[in-house]
Amino acid sequence: MASDIIVNGLISGSIYALLAIGFSLIFGVARIVNIAHTAFYMVAAYAIHFALHNLGVPYLLAMPLAIVLVVGLGLACYRLFIDPIREHEAAVLIATIALAMVFQEVTLMLFKGHYRGTPPLLEGFLTVAGVKVAYQQLLSFVVVLLVLGLVWLFLGHTRLGLAIRTTAQDREVANLMGMDVARIAMLTMAISVGMAGVAGAVVVPLFVLDPFMWLAPLIMIMAVVVLGGLGSIKGSFLGAYILGFAESLVVFLLPMGSFLKGSVALSVMIVVLLIRPEGLFGIAFEEER
């Protein structure tokens, strides 16, 4: 059981980290609370499923194609529906809710409400210190860590990453320094949606797909972002694993735990916020600003 808790905690935490950091990035740069963020994750997962089962596209080709498709869709939605009202935060919030509902209804119309599964890319398992880890789980974990590492390198060691961090810290100063804030916001949207697409690609062989699969991760990543400190990338990373392991512990240790995992994980967030209202890295983020 301990091995199941560790493996599932790492997998859930990694997927939440990927989603939460993307969510946090676009909020930090453009102050957009993108409720449709996990809907893009769902669209990527369904696109891969469709490509595999209806078009016969190989796994390794379907995944990057789905991520590119989702990034293009995200940029189109940004230009058409978000950018024109970007200065009105409440309107943006409502627009992203509407977008998420549209994606859900279109998915329901195209794929019906049936649960859909996809065979793993890799069969078999590896035994590490007596713990059996499926190759597919190991591959998913490595891919998520690799993507997170690339995002960290991009943000910390490139001029464009520096521009994104500067804009997140103070948009007015970035604008006065001659940075194209609108272009940076659009690029950040592409990165954010791309991370959601990667998360969708990672979960296809692990989870069952349904048109409402975007709701539970949305609640969890909002909890992760609040727990880690709004706008803090490292806070989102740490918060994702805290809630991922809390969820895994509840599922495997409590009777009927799968029905309680969301509420217990959110309770952890509330307890932390009662002790530290700004989140785990809220003060550090403010100091950075």
mmCIF file of N, CA and C in Angstrom, residues 97-183:
data_model
loop_
_atom_site.group_PDB
_atom_site.id
_atom_site.type_symbol
_atom_site.label_atom_id
_atom_site.label_comp_id
_atom_site.label_asym_id
_atom_site.label_seq_id
_atom_site.Cartn_x
_atom_site.Cartn_y
_atom_site.Cartn_z
ATOM 1 N N ILE A 97 -14.965 31.084 -18.127
ATOM 2 C CA ILE A 97 -15.966 30.099 -17.688
ATOM 3 C C ILE A 97 -16.807 29.660 -18.881
ATOM 4 N N ALA A 98 -17.223 30.650 -19.689
ATOM 5 C CA ALA A 98 -18.029 30.336 -20.876
ATOM 6 C C ALA A 98 -17.246 29.447 -21.844
ATOM 7 N N LEU A 99 -15.958 29.753 -22.026
ATOM 8 C CA LEU A 99 -15.140 28.934 -22.922
ATOM 9 C C LEU A 99 -15.064 27.489 -22.437
ATOM 10 N N ALA A 100 -14.859 27.327 -21.130
ATOM 11 C CA ALA A 100 -14.772 25.974 -20.565
ATOM 12 C C ALA A 100 -16.073 25.213 -20.789
ATOM 13 N N MET A 101 -17.198 25.886 -20.603
ATOM 14 C CA MET A 101 -18.493 25.226 -20.805
ATOM 15 C C MET A 101 -18.695 24.860 -22.275
ATOM 16 N N VAL A 102 -18.227 25.742 -23.172
ATOM 17 C CA VAL A 102 -18.337 25.435 -24.607
ATOM 18 C C VAL A 102 -17.530 24.182 -24.952
ATOM 19 N N PHE A 103 -16.287 24.124 -24.446
ATOM 20 C CA PHE A 103 -15.445 22.947 -24.700
ATOM 21 C C PHE A 103 -16.119 21.677 -24.166
ATOM 22 N N GLN A 104 -16.705 21.788 -22.979
ATOM 23 C CA GLN A 104 -17.368 20.630 -22.375
ATOM 24 C C GLN A 104 -18.560 20.174 -23.229
ATOM 25 N N GLU A 105 -19.370 21.120 -23.650
ATOM 26 C CA GLU A 105 -20.562 20.757 -24.419
ATOM 27 C C GLU A 105 -20.193 20.204 -25.795
ATOM 28 N N VAL A 106 -19.173 20.792 -26.429
ATOM 29 C CA VAL A 106 -18.737 20.269 -27.736
ATOM 30 C C VAL A 106 -18.193 18.850 -27.586
ATOM 31 N N THR A 107 -17.431 18.626 -26.502
ATOM 32 C CA THR A 107 -16.906 17.273 -26.251
ATOM 33 C C THR A 107 -18.046 16.296 -26.025
ATOM 34 N N LEU A 108 -19.048 16.720 -25.261
ATOM 35 C CA LEU A 108 -20.214 15.859 -25.025
ATOM 36 C C LEU A 108 -20.926 15.535 -26.339
ATOM 37 N N MET A 109 -21.047 16.537 -27.197
ATOM 38 C CA MET A 109 -21.746 16.348 -28.465
ATOM 39 C C MET A 109 -20.974 15.382 -29.366
ATOM 40 N N LEU A 110 -19.643 15.521 -29.394
ATOM 41 C CA LEU A 110 -18.835 14.706 -30.303
ATOM 42 C C LEU A 110 -18.579 13.299 -29.782
ATOM 43 N N PHE A 111 -18.348 13.201 -28.457
ATOM 44 C CA PHE A 111 -17.927 11.900 -27.908
ATOM 45 C C PHE A 111 -18.967 11.282 -26.974
ATOM 46 N N LYS A 112 -20.102 11.973 -26.810
ATOM 47 C CA LYS A 112 -21.149 11.513 -25.885
ATOM 48 C C LYS A 112 -20.588 11.479 -24.463
ATOM 49 N N GLY A 113 -21.374 10.944 -23.534
ATOM 50 C CA GLY A 113 -20.915 10.958 -22.138
ATOM 51 C C GLY A 113 -20.210 9.689 -21.721
ATOM 52 N N HIS A 114 -19.804 8.862 -22.687
ATOM 53 C CA HIS A 114 -19.188 7.572 -22.344
ATOM 54 C C HIS A 114 -17.773 7.764 -21.783
ATOM 55 N N TYR A 115 -17.432 6.880 -20.850
ATOM 56 C CA TYR A 115 -16.047 6.845 -20.375
ATOM 57 C C TYR A 115 -15.184 6.167 -21.428
ATOM 58 N N ARG A 116 -14.008 6.740 -21.657
ATOM 59 C CA ARG A 116 -13.131 6.214 -22.704
ATOM 60 C C ARG A 116 -11.724 5.986 -22.150
ATOM 61 N N GLY A 117 -11.218 4.789 -22.443
ATOM 62 C CA GLY A 117 -9.872 4.443 -21.984
ATOM 63 C C GLY A 117 -8.937 4.220 -23.162
ATOM 64 N N THR A 118 -7.648 4.335 -22.896
ATOM 65 C CA THR A 118 -6.631 4.136 -23.929
ATOM 66 C C THR A 118 -5.544 3.232 -23.364
ATOM 67 N N PRO A 119 -5.107 2.219 -24.110
ATOM 68 C CA PRO A 119 -4.047 1.326 -23.594
ATOM 69 C C PRO A 119 -2.745 2.100 -23.358
ATOM 70 N N PRO A 120 -1.925 1.616 -22.413
ATOM 71 C CA PRO A 120 -0.669 2.330 -22.129
ATOM 72 C C PRO A 120 0.292 2.283 -23.303
ATOM 73 N N LEU A 121 1.137 3.277 -23.370
ATOM 74 C CA LEU A 121 2.173 3.321 -24.402
ATOM 75 C C LEU A 121 3.224 2.254 -24.144
ATOM 76 N N LEU A 122 3.523 2.040 -22.851
ATOM 77 C CA LEU A 122 4.515 1.033 -22.455
ATOM 78 C C LEU A 122 3.866 0.025 -21.521
ATOM 79 N N GLU A 123 4.032 -1.266 -21.806
ATOM 80 C CA GLU A 123 3.522 -2.326 -20.941
ATOM 81 C C GLU A 123 4.601 -2.734 -19.946
ATOM 82 N N GLY A 124 4.184 -3.421 -18.853
ATOM 83 C CA GLY A 124 5.132 -3.967 -17.902
ATOM 84 C C GLY A 124 5.428 -3.020 -16.749
ATOM 85 N N PHE A 125 6.298 -3.497 -15.863
ATOM 86 C CA PHE A 125 6.622 -2.693 -14.689
ATOM 87 C C PHE A 125 8.073 -2.895 -14.277
ATOM 88 N N LEU A 126 8.536 -1.980 -13.467
ATOM 89 C CA LEU A 126 9.907 -1.997 -12.953
ATOM 90 C C LEU A 126 9.836 -2.123 -11.435
ATOM 91 N N THR A 127 10.717 -2.922 -10.831
ATOM 92 C CA THR A 127 10.733 -3.062 -9.376
ATOM 93 C C THR A 127 11.901 -2.264 -8.808
ATOM 94 N N VAL A 128 11.564 -1.267 -7.976
ATOM 95 C CA VAL A 128 12.592 -0.421 -7.358
ATOM 96 C C VAL A 128 12.455 -0.527 -5.843
ATOM 97 N N ALA A 129 13.487 -1.108 -5.200
ATOM 98 C CA ALA A 129 13.482 -1.292 -3.738
ATOM 99 C C ALA A 129 12.213 -2.017 -3.284
ATOM 100 N N GLY A 130 11.815 -3.036 -4.052
ATOM 101 C CA GLY A 130 10.640 -3.825 -3.693
ATOM 102 C C GLY A 130 9.321 -3.196 -4.102
ATOM 103 N N VAL A 131 9.376 -2.026 -4.712
ATOM 104 C CA VAL A 131 8.147 -1.328 -5.119
ATOM 105 C C VAL A 131 7.959 -1.478 -6.628
ATOM 106 N N LYS A 132 6.775 -1.972 -7.030
ATOM 107 C CA LYS A 132 6.485 -2.136 -8.447
ATOM 108 C C LYS A 132 5.960 -0.819 -9.029
ATOM 109 N N VAL A 133 6.629 -0.368 -10.069
ATOM 110 C CA VAL A 133 6.221 0.877 -10.735
ATOM 111 C C VAL A 133 6.013 0.559 -12.209
ATOM 112 N N ALA A 134 4.794 0.807 -12.701
ATOM 113 C CA ALA A 134 4.511 0.547 -14.119
ATOM 114 C C ALA A 134 5.372 1.458 -14.983
ATOM 115 N N TYR A 135 5.846 0.896 -16.108
ATOM 116 C CA TYR A 135 6.666 1.700 -17.016
ATOM 117 C C TYR A 135 5.928 2.961 -17.470
ATOM 118 N N GLN A 136 4.606 2.818 -17.692
ATOM 119 C CA GLN A 136 3.833 3.968 -18.140
ATOM 120 C C GLN A 136 3.824 5.081 -17.090
ATOM 121 N N GLN A 137 3.687 4.678 -15.812
ATOM 122 C CA GLN A 137 3.716 5.685 -14.738
ATOM 123 C C GLN A 137 5.077 6.349 -14.653
ATOM 124 N N LEU A 138 6.125 5.529 -14.781
ATOM 125 C CA LEU A 138 7.488 6.065 -14.721
ATOM 126 C C LEU A 138 7.731 7.036 -15.883
ATOM 127 N N LEU A 139 7.272 6.637 -17.076
ATOM 128 C CA LEU A 139 7.438 7.496 -18.251
ATOM 129 C C LEU A 139 6.697 8.826 -18.059
ATOM 130 N N SER A 140 5.477 8.755 -17.557
ATOM 131 C CA SER A 140 4.679 9.973 -17.344
ATOM 132 C C SER A 140 5.367 10.895 -16.343
ATOM 133 N N PHE A 141 5.888 10.308 -15.265
ATOM 134 C CA PHE A 141 6.565 11.095 -14.238
ATOM 135 C C PHE A 141 7.808 11.773 -14.807
ATOM 136 N N VAL A 142 8.590 11.021 -15.587
ATOM 137 C CA VAL A 142 9.819 11.580 -16.173
ATOM 138 C C VAL A 142 9.480 12.710 -17.159
ATOM 139 N N VAL A 143 8.440 12.497 -17.979
ATOM 140 C CA VAL A 143 8.053 13.516 -18.960
ATOM 141 C C VAL A 143 7.635 14.810 -18.249
ATOM 142 N N VAL A 144 6.847 14.675 -17.180
ATOM 143 C CA VAL A 144 6.403 15.868 -16.449
ATOM 144 C C VAL A 144 7.599 16.602 -15.840
ATOM 145 N N LEU A 145 8.512 15.843 -15.215
ATOM 146 C CA LEU A 145 9.703 16.485 -14.624
ATOM 147 C C LEU A 145 10.547 17.163 -15.696
ATOM 148 N N LEU A 146 10.659 16.514 -16.868
ATOM 149 C CA LEU A 146 11.442 17.086 -17.965
ATOM 150 C C LEU A 146 10.819 18.406 -18.432
ATOM 151 N N VAL A 147 9.498 18.422 -18.594
ATOM 152 C CA VAL A 147 8.821 19.648 -19.046
ATOM 153 C C VAL A 147 8.955 20.748 -17.994
ATOM 154 N N LEU A 148 8.782 20.386 -16.727
ATOM 155 C CA LEU A 148 8.928 21.394 -15.670
ATOM 156 C C LEU A 148 10.352 21.950 -15.640
ATOM 157 N N GLY A 149 11.339 21.054 -15.854
ATOM 158 C CA GLY A 149 12.727 21.505 -15.883
ATOM 159 C C GLY A 149 12.993 22.447 -17.060
ATOM 160 N N LEU A 150 12.421 22.135 -18.218
ATOM 161 C CA LEU A 150 12.591 23.002 -19.394
ATOM 162 C C LEU A 150 11.947 24.374 -19.163
ATOM 163 N N VAL A 151 10.758 24.373 -18.522
ATOM 164 C CA VAL A 151 10.094 25.650 -18.231
ATOM 165 C C VAL A 151 10.938 26.466 -17.254
ATOM 166 N N TRP A 152 11.493 25.780 -16.262
ATOM 167 C CA TRP A 152 12.347 26.471 -15.280
ATOM 168 C C TRP A 152 13.579 27.069 -15.968
ATOM 169 N N LEU A 153 14.219 26.293 -16.857
ATOM 170 C CA LEU A 153 15.387 26.811 -17.584
ATOM 171 C C LEU A 153 14.994 27.994 -18.468
ATOM 172 N N PHE A 154 13.844 27.875 -19.128
ATOM 173 C CA PHE A 154 13.381 28.945 -20.020
ATOM 174 C C PHE A 154 13.128 30.241 -19.240
ATOM 175 N N LEU A 155 12.439 30.106 -18.113
ATOM 176 C CA LEU A 155 12.116 31.312 -17.337
ATOM 177 C C LEU A 155 13.340 31.920 -16.664
ATOM 178 N N GLY A 156 14.257 31.072 -16.268
ATOM 179 C CA GLY A 156 15.390 31.558 -15.477
ATOM 180 C C GLY A 156 16.636 31.893 -16.265
ATOM 181 N N HIS A 157 16.740 31.393 -17.505
ATOM 182 C CA HIS A 157 18.014 31.522 -18.216
ATOM 183 C C HIS A 157 17.877 32.007 -19.648
ATOM 184 N N THR A 158 16.752 32.600 -19.997
ATOM 185 C CA THR A 158 16.632 33.171 -21.345
ATOM 186 C C THR A 158 16.128 34.614 -21.227
ATOM 187 N N ARG A 159 16.378 35.404 -22.281
ATOM 188 C CA ARG A 159 15.932 36.808 -22.278
ATOM 189 C C ARG A 159 14.411 36.892 -22.264
ATOM 190 N N LEU A 160 13.790 35.981 -23.009
ATOM 191 C CA LEU A 160 12.329 35.973 -23.042
ATOM 192 C C LEU A 160 11.747 35.586 -21.674
ATOM 193 N N GLY A 161 12.409 34.616 -21.025
ATOM 194 C CA GLY A 161 11.972 34.226 -19.682
ATOM 195 C C GLY A 161 12.118 35.379 -18.707
ATOM 196 N N LEU A 162 13.210 36.133 -18.859
ATOM 197 C CA LEU A 162 13.419 37.308 -18.003
ATOM 198 C C LEU A 162 12.318 38.345 -18.245
ATOM 199 N N ALA A 163 11.948 38.509 -19.530
ATOM 200 C CA ALA A 163 10.874 39.463 -19.844
ATOM 201 C C ALA A 163 9.552 39.027 -19.226
ATOM 202 N N ILE A 164 9.281 37.728 -19.252
ATOM 203 C CA ILE A 164 8.042 37.214 -18.651
ATOM 204 C C ILE A 164 8.057 37.452 -17.144
ATOM 205 N N ARG A 165 9.185 37.177 -16.504
ATOM 206 C CA ARG A 165 9.266 37.368 -15.041
ATOM 207 C C ARG A 165 9.156 38.849 -14.691
ATOM 208 N N THR A 166 9.770 39.689 -15.506
ATOM 209 C CA THR A 166 9.694 41.129 -15.242
ATOM 210 C C THR A 166 8.255 41.625 -15.370
ATOM 211 N N THR A 167 7.571 41.160 -16.419
ATOM 212 C CA THR A 167 6.172 41.570 -16.622
ATOM 213 C C THR A 167 5.301 41.070 -15.475
ATOM 214 N N ALA A 168 5.577 39.857 -14.996
ATOM 215 C CA ALA A 168 4.790 39.312 -13.876
ATOM 216 C C ALA A 168 4.995 40.140 -12.614
ATOM 217 N N GLN A 169 6.208 40.652 -12.437
ATOM 218 C CA GLN A 169 6.490 41.431 -11.228
ATOM 219 C C GLN A 169 5.877 42.823 -11.287
ATOM 220 N N ASP A 170 5.955 43.473 -12.455
ATOM 221 C CA ASP A 170 5.370 44.818 -12.565
ATOM 222 C C ASP A 170 5.157 45.148 -14.034
ATOM 223 N N ARG A 171 3.913 45.113 -14.480
ATOM 224 C CA ARG A 171 3.622 45.335 -15.895
ATOM 225 C C ARG A 171 3.937 46.773 -16.328
ATOM 226 N N GLU A 172 3.685 47.727 -15.428
ATOM 227 C CA GLU A 172 3.908 49.126 -15.802
ATOM 228 C C GLU A 172 5.385 49.399 -16.033
ATOM 229 N N VAL A 173 6.217 48.883 -15.135
ATOM 230 C CA VAL A 173 7.666 49.055 -15.291
ATOM 231 C C VAL A 173 8.140 48.364 -16.567
ATOM 232 N N ALA A 174 7.628 47.152 -16.817
ATOM 233 C CA ALA A 174 8.013 46.431 -18.040
ATOM 234 C C ALA A 174 7.644 47.245 -19.276
ATOM 235 N N ASN A 175 6.473 47.869 -19.236
ATOM 236 C CA ASN A 175 6.016 48.682 -20.358
ATOM 237 C C ASN A 175 6.913 49.903 -20.539
ATOM 238 N N LEU A 176 7.269 50.542 -19.411
ATOM 239 C CA LEU A 176 8.132 51.725 -19.473
ATOM 240 C C LEU A 176 9.528 51.380 -19.979
ATOM 241 N N MET A 177 9.954 50.141 -19.734
ATOM 242 C CA MET A 177 11.283 49.705 -20.194
ATOM 243 C C MET A 177 11.276 49.317 -21.671
ATOM 244 N N GLY A 178 10.114 49.469 -22.311
ATOM 245 C CA GLY A 178 10.046 49.206 -23.749
ATOM 246 C C GLY A 178 9.653 47.794 -24.120
ATOM 247 N N MET A 179 9.250 47.002 -23.139
ATOM 248 C CA MET A 179 8.851 45.621 -23.465
ATOM 249 C C MET A 179 7.449 45.621 -24.070
ATOM 250 N N ASP A 180 7.237 44.731 -25.015
ATOM 251 C CA ASP A 180 5.922 44.576 -25.635
ATOM 252 C C ASP A 180 5.088 43.671 -24.727
ATOM 253 N N VAL A 181 4.393 44.296 -23.771
ATOM 254 C CA VAL A 181 3.672 43.540 -22.750
ATOM 255 C C VAL A 181 2.577 42.667 -23.366
ATOM 256 N N ALA A 182 1.899 43.195 -24.375
ATOM 257 C CA ALA A 182 0.826 42.424 -25.014
ATOM 258 C C ALA A 182 1.381 41.156 -25.669
ATOM 259 N N ARG A 183 2.548 41.284 -26.321
ATOM 260 C CA ARG A 183 3.152 40.113 -26.976
ATOM 261 C C ARG A 183 3.629 39.106 -25.931
#
